[in-house]
XYZ file of C-alpha atoms in Angstrom:
581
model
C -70.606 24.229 -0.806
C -70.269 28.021 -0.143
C -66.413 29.009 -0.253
C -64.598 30.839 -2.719
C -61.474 32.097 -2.691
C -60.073 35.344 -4.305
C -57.480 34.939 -6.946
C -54.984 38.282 -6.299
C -52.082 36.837 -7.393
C -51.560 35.214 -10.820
C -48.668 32.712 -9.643
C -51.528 31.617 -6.643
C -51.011 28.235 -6.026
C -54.617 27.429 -6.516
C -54.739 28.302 -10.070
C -54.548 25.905 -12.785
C -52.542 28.015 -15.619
C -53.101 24.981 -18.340
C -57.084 24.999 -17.664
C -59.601 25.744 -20.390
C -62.645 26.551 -20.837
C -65.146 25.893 -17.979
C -62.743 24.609 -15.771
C -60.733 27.525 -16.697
C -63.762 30.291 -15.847
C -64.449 28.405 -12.610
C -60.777 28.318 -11.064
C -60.502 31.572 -11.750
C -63.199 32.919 -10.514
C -62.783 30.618 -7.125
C -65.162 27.923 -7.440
C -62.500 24.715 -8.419
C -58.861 24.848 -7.039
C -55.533 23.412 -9.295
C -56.431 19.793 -7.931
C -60.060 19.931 -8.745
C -59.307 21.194 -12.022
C -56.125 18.453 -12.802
C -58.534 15.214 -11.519
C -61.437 15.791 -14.272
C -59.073 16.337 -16.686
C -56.811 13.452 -15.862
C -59.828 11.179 -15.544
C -61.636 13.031 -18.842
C -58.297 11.701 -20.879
C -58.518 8.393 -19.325
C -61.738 7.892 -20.172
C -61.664 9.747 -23.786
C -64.346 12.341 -21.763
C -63.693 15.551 -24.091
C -67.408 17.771 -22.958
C -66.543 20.817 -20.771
C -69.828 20.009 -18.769
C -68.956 16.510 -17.726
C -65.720 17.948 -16.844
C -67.051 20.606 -14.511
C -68.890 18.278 -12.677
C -66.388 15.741 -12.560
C -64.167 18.959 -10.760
C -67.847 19.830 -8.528
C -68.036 16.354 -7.596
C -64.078 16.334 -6.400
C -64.792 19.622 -4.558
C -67.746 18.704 -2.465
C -65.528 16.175 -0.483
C -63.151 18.548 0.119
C -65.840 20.921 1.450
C -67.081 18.036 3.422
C -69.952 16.645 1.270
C -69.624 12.846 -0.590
C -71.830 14.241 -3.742
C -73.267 17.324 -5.465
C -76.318 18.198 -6.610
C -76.174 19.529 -10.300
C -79.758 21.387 -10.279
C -78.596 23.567 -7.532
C -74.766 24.115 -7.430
C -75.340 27.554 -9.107
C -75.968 28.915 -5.925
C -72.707 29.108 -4.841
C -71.716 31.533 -7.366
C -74.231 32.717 -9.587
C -72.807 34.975 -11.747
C -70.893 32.437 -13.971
C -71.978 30.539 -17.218
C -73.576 27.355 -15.287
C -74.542 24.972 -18.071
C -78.142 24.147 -18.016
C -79.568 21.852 -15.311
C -81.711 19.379 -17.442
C -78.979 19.103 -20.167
C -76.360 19.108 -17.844
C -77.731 15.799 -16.236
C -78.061 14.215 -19.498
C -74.773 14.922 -20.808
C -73.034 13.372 -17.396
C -75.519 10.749 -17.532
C -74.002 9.492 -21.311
C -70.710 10.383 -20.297
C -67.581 7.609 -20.550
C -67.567 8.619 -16.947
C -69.922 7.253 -16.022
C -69.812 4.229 -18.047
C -66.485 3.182 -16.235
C -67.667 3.754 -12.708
C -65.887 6.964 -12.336
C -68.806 9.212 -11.790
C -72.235 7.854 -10.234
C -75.307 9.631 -10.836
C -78.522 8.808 -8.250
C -81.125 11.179 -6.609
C -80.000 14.027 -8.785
C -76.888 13.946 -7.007
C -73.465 13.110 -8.585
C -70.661 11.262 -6.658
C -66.978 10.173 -7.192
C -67.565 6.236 -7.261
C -65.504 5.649 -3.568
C -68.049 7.455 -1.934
C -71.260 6.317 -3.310
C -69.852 2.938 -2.857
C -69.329 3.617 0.589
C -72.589 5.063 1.074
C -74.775 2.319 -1.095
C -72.799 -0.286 1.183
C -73.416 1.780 4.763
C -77.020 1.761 4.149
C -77.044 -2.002 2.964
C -75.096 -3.556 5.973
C -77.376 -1.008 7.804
C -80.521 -2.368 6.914
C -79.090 -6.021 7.707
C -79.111 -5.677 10.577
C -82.622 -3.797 10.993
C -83.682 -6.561 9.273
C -82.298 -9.545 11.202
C -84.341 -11.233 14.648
C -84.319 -9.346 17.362
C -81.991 -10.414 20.188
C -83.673 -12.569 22.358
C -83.428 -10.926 26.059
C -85.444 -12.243 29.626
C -87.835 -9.618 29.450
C -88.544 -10.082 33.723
C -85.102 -9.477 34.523
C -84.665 -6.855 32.152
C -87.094 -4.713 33.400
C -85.963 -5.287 37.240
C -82.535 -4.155 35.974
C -84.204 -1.064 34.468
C -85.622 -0.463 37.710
C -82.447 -1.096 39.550
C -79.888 0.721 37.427
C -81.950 3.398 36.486
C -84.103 4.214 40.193
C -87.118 6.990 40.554
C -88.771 9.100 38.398
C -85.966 11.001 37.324
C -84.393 8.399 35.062
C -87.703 7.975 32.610
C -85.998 8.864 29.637
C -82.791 6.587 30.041
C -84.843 3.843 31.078
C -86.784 3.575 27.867
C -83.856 4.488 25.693
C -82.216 1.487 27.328
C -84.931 -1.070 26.913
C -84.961 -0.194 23.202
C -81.414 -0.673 23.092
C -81.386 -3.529 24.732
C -84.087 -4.885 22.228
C -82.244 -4.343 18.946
C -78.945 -4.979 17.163
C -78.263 -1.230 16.597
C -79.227 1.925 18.414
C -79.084 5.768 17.603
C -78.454 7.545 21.024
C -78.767 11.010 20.452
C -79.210 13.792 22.934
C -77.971 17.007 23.639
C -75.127 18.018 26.085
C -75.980 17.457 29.302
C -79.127 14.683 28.712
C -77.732 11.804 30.801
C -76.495 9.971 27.291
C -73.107 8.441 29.011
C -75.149 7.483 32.125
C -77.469 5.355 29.675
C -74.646 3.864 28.171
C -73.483 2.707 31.409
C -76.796 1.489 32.551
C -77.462 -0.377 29.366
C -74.034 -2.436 29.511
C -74.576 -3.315 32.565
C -78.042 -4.694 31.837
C -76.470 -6.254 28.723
C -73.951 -7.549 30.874
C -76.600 -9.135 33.624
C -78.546 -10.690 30.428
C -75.227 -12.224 29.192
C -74.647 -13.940 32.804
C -77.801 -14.862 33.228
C -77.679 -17.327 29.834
C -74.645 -18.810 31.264
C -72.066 -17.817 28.757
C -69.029 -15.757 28.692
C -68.599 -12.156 30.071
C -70.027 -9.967 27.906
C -67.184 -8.348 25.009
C -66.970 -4.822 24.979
C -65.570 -2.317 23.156
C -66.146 1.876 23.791
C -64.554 3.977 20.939
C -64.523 7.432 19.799
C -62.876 9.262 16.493
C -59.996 10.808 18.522
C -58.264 10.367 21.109
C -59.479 12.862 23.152
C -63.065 11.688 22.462
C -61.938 8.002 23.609
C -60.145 9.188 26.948
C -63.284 11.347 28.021
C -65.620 8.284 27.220
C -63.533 6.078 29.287
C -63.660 8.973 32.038
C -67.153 9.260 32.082
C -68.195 6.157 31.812
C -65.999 4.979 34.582
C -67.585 7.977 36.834
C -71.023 6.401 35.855
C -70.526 3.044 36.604
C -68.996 4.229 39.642
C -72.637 4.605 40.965
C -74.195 1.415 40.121
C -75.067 -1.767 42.692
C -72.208 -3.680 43.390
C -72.850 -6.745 41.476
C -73.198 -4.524 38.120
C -69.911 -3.005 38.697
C -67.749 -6.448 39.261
C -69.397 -7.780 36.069
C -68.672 -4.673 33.832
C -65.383 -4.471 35.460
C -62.941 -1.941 34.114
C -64.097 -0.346 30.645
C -60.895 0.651 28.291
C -62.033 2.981 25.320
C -59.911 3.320 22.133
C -59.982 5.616 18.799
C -61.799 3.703 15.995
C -58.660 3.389 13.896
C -56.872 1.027 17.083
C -60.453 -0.732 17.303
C -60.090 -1.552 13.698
C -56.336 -1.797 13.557
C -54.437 0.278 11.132
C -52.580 -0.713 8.547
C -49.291 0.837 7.314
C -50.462 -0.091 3.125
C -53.508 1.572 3.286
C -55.024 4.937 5.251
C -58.531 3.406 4.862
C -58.540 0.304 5.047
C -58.255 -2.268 8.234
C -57.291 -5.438 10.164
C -60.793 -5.855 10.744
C -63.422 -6.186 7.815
C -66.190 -8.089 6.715
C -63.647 -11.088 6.388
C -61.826 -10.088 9.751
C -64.723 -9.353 11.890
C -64.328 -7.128 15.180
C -64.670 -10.100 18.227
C -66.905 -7.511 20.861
C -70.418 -8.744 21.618
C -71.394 -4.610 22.142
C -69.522 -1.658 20.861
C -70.552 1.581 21.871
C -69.265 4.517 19.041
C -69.244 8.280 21.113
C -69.423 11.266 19.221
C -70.919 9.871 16.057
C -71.402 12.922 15.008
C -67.439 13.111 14.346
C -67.444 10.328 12.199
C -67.081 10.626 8.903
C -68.957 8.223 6.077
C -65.575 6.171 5.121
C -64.796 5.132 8.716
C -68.751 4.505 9.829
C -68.591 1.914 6.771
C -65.793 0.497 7.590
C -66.783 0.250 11.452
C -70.022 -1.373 10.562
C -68.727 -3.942 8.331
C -66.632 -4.657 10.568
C -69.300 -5.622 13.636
C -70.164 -8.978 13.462
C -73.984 -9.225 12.705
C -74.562 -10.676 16.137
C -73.183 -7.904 18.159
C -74.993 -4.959 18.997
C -74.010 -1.753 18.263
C -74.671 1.873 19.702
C -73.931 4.915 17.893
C -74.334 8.174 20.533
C -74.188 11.478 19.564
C -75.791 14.887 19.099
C -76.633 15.236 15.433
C -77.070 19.009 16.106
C -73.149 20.142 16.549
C -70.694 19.898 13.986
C -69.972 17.156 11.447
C -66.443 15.169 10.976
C -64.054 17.089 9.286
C -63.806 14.702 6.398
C -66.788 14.328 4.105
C -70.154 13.187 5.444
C -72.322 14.186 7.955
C -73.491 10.327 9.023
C -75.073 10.646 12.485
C -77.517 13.543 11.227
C -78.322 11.407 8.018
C -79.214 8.240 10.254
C -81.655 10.246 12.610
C -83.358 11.957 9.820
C -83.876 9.069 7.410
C -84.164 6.146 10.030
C -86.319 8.386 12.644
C -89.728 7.666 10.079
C -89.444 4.113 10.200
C -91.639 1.922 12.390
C -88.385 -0.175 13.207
C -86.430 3.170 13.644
C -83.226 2.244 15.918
C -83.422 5.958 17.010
C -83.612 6.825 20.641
C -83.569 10.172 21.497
C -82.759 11.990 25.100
C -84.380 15.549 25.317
C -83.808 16.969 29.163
C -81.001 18.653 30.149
C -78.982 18.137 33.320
C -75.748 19.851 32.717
C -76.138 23.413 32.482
C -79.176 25.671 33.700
C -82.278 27.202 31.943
C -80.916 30.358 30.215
C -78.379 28.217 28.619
C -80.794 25.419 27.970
C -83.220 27.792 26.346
C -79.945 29.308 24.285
C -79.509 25.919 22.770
C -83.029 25.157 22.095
C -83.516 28.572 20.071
C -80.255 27.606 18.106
C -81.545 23.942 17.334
C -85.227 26.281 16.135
C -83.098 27.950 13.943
C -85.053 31.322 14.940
C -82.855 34.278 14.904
C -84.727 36.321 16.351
C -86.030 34.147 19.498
C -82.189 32.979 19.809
C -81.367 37.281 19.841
C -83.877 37.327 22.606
C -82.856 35.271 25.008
C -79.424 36.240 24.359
C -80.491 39.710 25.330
C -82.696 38.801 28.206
C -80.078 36.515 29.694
C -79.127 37.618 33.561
C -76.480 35.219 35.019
C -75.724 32.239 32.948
C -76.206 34.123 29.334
C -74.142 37.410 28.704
C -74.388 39.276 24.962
C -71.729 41.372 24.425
C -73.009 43.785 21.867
C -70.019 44.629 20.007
C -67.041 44.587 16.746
C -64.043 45.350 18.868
C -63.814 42.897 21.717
C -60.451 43.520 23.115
C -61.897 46.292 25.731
C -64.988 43.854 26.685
C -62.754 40.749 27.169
C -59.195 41.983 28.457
C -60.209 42.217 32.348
C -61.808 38.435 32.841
C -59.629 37.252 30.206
C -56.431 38.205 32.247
C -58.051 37.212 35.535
C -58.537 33.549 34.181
C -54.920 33.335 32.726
C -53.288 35.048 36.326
C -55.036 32.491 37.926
C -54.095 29.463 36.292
C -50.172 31.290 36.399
C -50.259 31.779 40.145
C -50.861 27.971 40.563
C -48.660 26.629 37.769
C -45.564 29.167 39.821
C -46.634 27.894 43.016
C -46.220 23.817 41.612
C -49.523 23.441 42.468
C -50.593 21.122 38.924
C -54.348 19.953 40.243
C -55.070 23.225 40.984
C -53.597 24.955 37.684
C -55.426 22.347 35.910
C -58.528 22.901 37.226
C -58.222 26.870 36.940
C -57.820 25.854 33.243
C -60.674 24.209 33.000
C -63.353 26.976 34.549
C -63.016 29.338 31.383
C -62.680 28.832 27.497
C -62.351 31.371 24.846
C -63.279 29.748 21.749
C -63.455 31.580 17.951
C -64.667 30.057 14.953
C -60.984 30.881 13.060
C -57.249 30.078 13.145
C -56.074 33.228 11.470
C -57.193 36.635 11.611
C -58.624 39.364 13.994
C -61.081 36.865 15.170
C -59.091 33.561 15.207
C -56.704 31.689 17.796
C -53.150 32.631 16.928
C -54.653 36.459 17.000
C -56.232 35.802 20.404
C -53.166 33.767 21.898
C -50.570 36.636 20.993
C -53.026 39.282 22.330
C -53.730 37.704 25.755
C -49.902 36.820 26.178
C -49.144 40.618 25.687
C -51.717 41.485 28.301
C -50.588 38.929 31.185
C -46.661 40.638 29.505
C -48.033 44.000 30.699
C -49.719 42.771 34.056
C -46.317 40.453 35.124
C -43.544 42.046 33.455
C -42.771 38.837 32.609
C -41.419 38.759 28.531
C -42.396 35.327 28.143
C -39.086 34.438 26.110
C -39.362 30.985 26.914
C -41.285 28.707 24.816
C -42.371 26.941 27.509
C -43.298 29.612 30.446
C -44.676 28.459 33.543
C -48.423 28.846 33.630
C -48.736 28.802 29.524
C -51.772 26.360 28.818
C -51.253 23.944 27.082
C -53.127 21.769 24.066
C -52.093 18.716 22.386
C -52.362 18.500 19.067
C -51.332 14.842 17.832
C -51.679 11.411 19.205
C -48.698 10.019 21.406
C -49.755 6.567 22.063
C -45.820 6.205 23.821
C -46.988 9.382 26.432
C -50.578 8.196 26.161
C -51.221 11.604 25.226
C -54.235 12.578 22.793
C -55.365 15.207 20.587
C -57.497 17.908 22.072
C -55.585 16.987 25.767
C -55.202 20.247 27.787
C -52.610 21.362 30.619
C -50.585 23.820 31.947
C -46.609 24.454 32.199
C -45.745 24.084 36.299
C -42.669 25.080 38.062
C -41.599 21.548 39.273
C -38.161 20.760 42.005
C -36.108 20.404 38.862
C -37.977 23.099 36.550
C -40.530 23.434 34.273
C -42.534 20.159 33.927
C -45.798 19.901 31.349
C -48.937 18.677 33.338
C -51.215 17.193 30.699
C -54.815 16.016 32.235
C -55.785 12.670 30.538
C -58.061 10.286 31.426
C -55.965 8.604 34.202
C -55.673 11.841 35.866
C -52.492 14.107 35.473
C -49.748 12.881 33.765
C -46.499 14.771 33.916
C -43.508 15.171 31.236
C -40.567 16.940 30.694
C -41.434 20.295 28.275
C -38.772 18.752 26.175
C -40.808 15.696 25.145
C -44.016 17.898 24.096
C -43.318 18.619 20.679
C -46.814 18.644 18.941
C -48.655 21.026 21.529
C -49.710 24.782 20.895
C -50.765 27.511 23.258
C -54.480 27.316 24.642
C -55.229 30.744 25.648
C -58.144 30.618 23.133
C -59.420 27.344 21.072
C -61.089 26.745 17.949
C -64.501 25.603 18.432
C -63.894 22.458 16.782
C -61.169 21.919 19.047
C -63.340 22.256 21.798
C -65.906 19.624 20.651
C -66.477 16.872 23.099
C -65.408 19.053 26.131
C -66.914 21.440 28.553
C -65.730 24.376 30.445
C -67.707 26.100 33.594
C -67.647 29.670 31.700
C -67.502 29.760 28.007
C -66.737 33.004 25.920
C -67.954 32.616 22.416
C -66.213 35.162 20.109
C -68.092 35.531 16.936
C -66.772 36.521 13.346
C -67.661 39.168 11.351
C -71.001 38.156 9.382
C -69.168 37.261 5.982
C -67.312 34.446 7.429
C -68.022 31.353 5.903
C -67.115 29.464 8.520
C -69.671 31.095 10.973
C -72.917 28.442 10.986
C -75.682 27.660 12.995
C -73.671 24.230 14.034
C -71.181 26.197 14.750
C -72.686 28.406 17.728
C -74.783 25.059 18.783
C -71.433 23.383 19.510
C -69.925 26.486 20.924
C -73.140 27.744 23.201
C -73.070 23.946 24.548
C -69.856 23.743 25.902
C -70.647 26.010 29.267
C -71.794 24.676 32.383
C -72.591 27.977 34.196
C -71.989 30.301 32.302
C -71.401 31.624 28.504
C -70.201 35.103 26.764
C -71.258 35.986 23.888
C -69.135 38.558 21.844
C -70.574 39.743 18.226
C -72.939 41.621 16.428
C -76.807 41.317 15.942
C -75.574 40.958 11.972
C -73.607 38.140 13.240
C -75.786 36.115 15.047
C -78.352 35.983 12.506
C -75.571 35.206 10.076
C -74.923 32.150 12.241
C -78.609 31.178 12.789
C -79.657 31.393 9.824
C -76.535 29.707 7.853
C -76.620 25.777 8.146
C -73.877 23.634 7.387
C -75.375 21.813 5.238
C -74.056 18.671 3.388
C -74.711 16.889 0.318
C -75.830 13.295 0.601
C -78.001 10.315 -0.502
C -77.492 8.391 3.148
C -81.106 9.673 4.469
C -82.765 8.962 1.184
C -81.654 5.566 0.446
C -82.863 5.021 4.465
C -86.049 6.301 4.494
């Protein structure tokens, strides 16, 4: 919990004009917004709740899941602003703790930590159904054949770390695949289903049910992608029994329903009919839909969560897969398996990444500054200058293709360079970025760019068209086609073509957020770093950002700036690890 916002206007939206009291000194001074401030009170008349205290924590509790947390902790929330009249810890505690509030269910008070009753429903429940199914028989599996297949799907010394990460999957009801960018987690998935699948044939049942899924779209079409590509290299008789793999968002796994945002088709009643279900990006997940996946997988199946616990957290409150490896890695049963060498990029990048993950600013400022071909630190506050030669090369190249109707190849220009910022707004933030590179390829073309929809603008989807089969986070480029302009999205059937007409939710991809860019890859990767005040600028952050190059990355900023980023976690509150452990 570390943003504020400045009040400079008294009609601010954000301002509750009929607050009093605490609530009144805390939205003004930035802490609580007008909604934080109108749910404790609405709930403190309910509930006949009349003690300014209860009432600021009621509004606390309401703002940590905006800022992506499911609780608060009362004995240390003074950090985020510590100027103002914080009541006292101890008595604090004990007046929420006798509160009507709390009585009815609307507050819940555990560890120290003080939730809205959804969440620490949801969490209580997560970490019951969670340790059901620790606790349940191991499936039984032909241990001889399973460690031929090992041998077989997972040949020579190179594949060590897969192969035991795959006979403890294959050993357990649920599995924690974690691994950094690059460690072979998507080929272990692939190996392990098809092991899964040879121990299903060999009992004489059915095929073996499964069901890949991811929290976008995006997420779901590059699972399918990859896994496909990995499978692709397995013996003959594991491909025909896998067969083709389909991956889906979680919401179509669970089936959504029109009457409720968070609720399903399947449920503990309704359960999911897959025999294996493999979640990607875990780390994207947020608390509500990881309870309501696992309640949902019938206590039979196995499940695999895979992720890197190290980048950024959903966008909604929780920060699950991080919370299962810490509080489940301990235990002698622990379901964690985790994948440490990296294949994808090369060793100034890998040593990059494993100085971020240390958290030491000063080792990751070293290598930044002793990096030769794969890591470049561009010292400076004004990166125009720096950026505006390679930046226009990239975009002239992807242009020359997208005028010469040649889509494969304009797509694939796309893909060898991102520019990613932490913001949307601002010097150092997207629309900035997008406007200032247009201007430049304006200057080198001539071109005015009037159109909306110019041929070689890159593209980005930003909503879910099942109809197109179009996701969130899809990238292309605008080609000259026979007839015109066409938009040549890259999904994960290959390219799929459209008229610009029917691409209504897409937005200009000269530079991405970083979020946007989780999940994907790039061969060159320019990082453009905030100013060392930004609250958004996090250790996560970079991780996620650093790990999206291949060959190469750029990074633009400060020395203040890269310590800010080191040394800032994103950290968020939550009981998940405890109640594990």
């Amino acid at each position: 919990m570390t943003e504020l916002f400045e009040v400079t206007d008294p009609a601010d939206r954000r301002l509750a004009l009929g607050a009093t009291g605490l609530l009144r000194t805390f939205n003004e001074a930035g802490v609580l917004t007008a909604a934080d401030v109108h749910v404790a009170r609405r709930v403190g008349e309910l509930a006949g709740e009349s003690d300014d205290r209860v009432l600021l924590a009621a509004a606390l509790a309401t703002r940590a899941v905006r800022h992506g947390s499911v609780c608060v902790q009362l004995a240390e929330v003074a950090e985020v602003a510590p100027g103002l009249p914080w009541p006292e810890p101890v008595g604090w505690q004990d007046a929420v703790a006798a509160s009507p509030l709390r009585e009815a269910g609307v507050l819940r008070l555990e560890f120290g930590l003080l939730y809205l009753d959804r969440y620490w429903h949801q969490e209580v429940q997560l970490c019951a159904d969670l340790q059901a199914r620790m606790a349940r028989p191991a499936p039984a599996v032909d241990e001889p054949v399973l460690e031929a297949g090992l041998l077989r799907v997972f040949p020579g010394p190179t594949y060590g770390e897969q192969r035991a990460a795959s006979r403890q999957a294959a050993t357990r009801w649920t599995t924690v695949l974690t691994g950094g960018p690059g460690t072979g987690k998507t080929t272990t998935v692939a190996g392990l289903l098809a092991l899964l699948a040879e121990q299903a044939a060999g009992t004489g049942g059915s095929a073996l049910r499964i069901a890949l899924t991811a929290p976008t779209g995006k997420a779901a079409a590059r699972l399918q992608e990859a896994v496909a590509a990995a499978t692709a290299g397995l013996p003959a008789a594991d491909r025909q029994r896998l067969g083709e793999l389909p991956a889906l968002t979680l919401h179509r796994l669970l089936g959504t329903r029109r009457d409720n945002g968070t609720r399903f088709r399947h449920h503990r009643g309704n359960r999911l009919p897959h025999d294996v279900i493999v979640v990607d990006e875990s780390s994207m997940v947020s608390l509500t839909m990881m309870t309501r996946l696992v309640e949902a997988v019938r206590p039979d199946a196995r499940l695999v969560l895979v992720g890197d616990p190290d980048q950024l957290a959903s966008v909604e409150a929780g920060a699950v897969l991080a919370d299962l490896v810490f509080g489940l890695s301990g235990r002698a049963d622990s379901p964690v398996a985790q994948l440490a060498t990296t294949h994808r990029f090369g060793e100034e990048i890998g040593r990059l990444a494993a100085a971020l993950r240390s958290g030491s600013a000063d080792e990751v400022l070293a290598v930044l500054r002793a990096g030769a071909d794969e890591v470049v630190f561009v010292e400076s506050d004004d990166a125009a200058p720096r950026l505006r030669a390679d930046i226009v090369h990239a975009a002239l190249e992807v242009r020359g293709h997208a005028e010469a109707g040649r889509a494969e190849e304009a797509v694939a220009a796309l893909g060898r360079h991102r520019l990613l910022c932490a913001h949307r707004d601002g010097p150092f933030g997207v629309q900035h970025w997008n406007r200032q590179v247009e201007h430049w390829l304006t200057e080198a073309t001539g071109d005015p760019l009037y159109e909306p929809m110019y041929v070689g603008r890159p593209l980005l989807v930003t909503a879910n068209d099942y109809g197109l089969g179009v996701y969130n986070g899809d990238a292309g480029v605008v080609v000259q086609g026979d007839d015109g302009p066409r938009a040549v999205i890259a999904g994960s059937h290959g390219l799929a073509t459209f008229a610009t007409s029917r691409m209504s939710d897409v937005e200009t991809m000269f530079a991405t957020t970083i979020h946007k860019s989780q999940g994907s890859q790039a061969e060159e990767v320019t990082v453009l770093l905030p100013a060392p005040e930004s609250r958004l600028l996090t250790r996560e952050l970079f991780y996620t950002a650093v790990t999206r190059a291949v060959a190469k990355v750029r990074v633009v900023g400060t020395e203040e700036s890269v310590r800010a980023a080191v040394e800032r976690r994103a950290l968020r509150a939550s009981g998940l690890r405890q109640r594990l452990g």
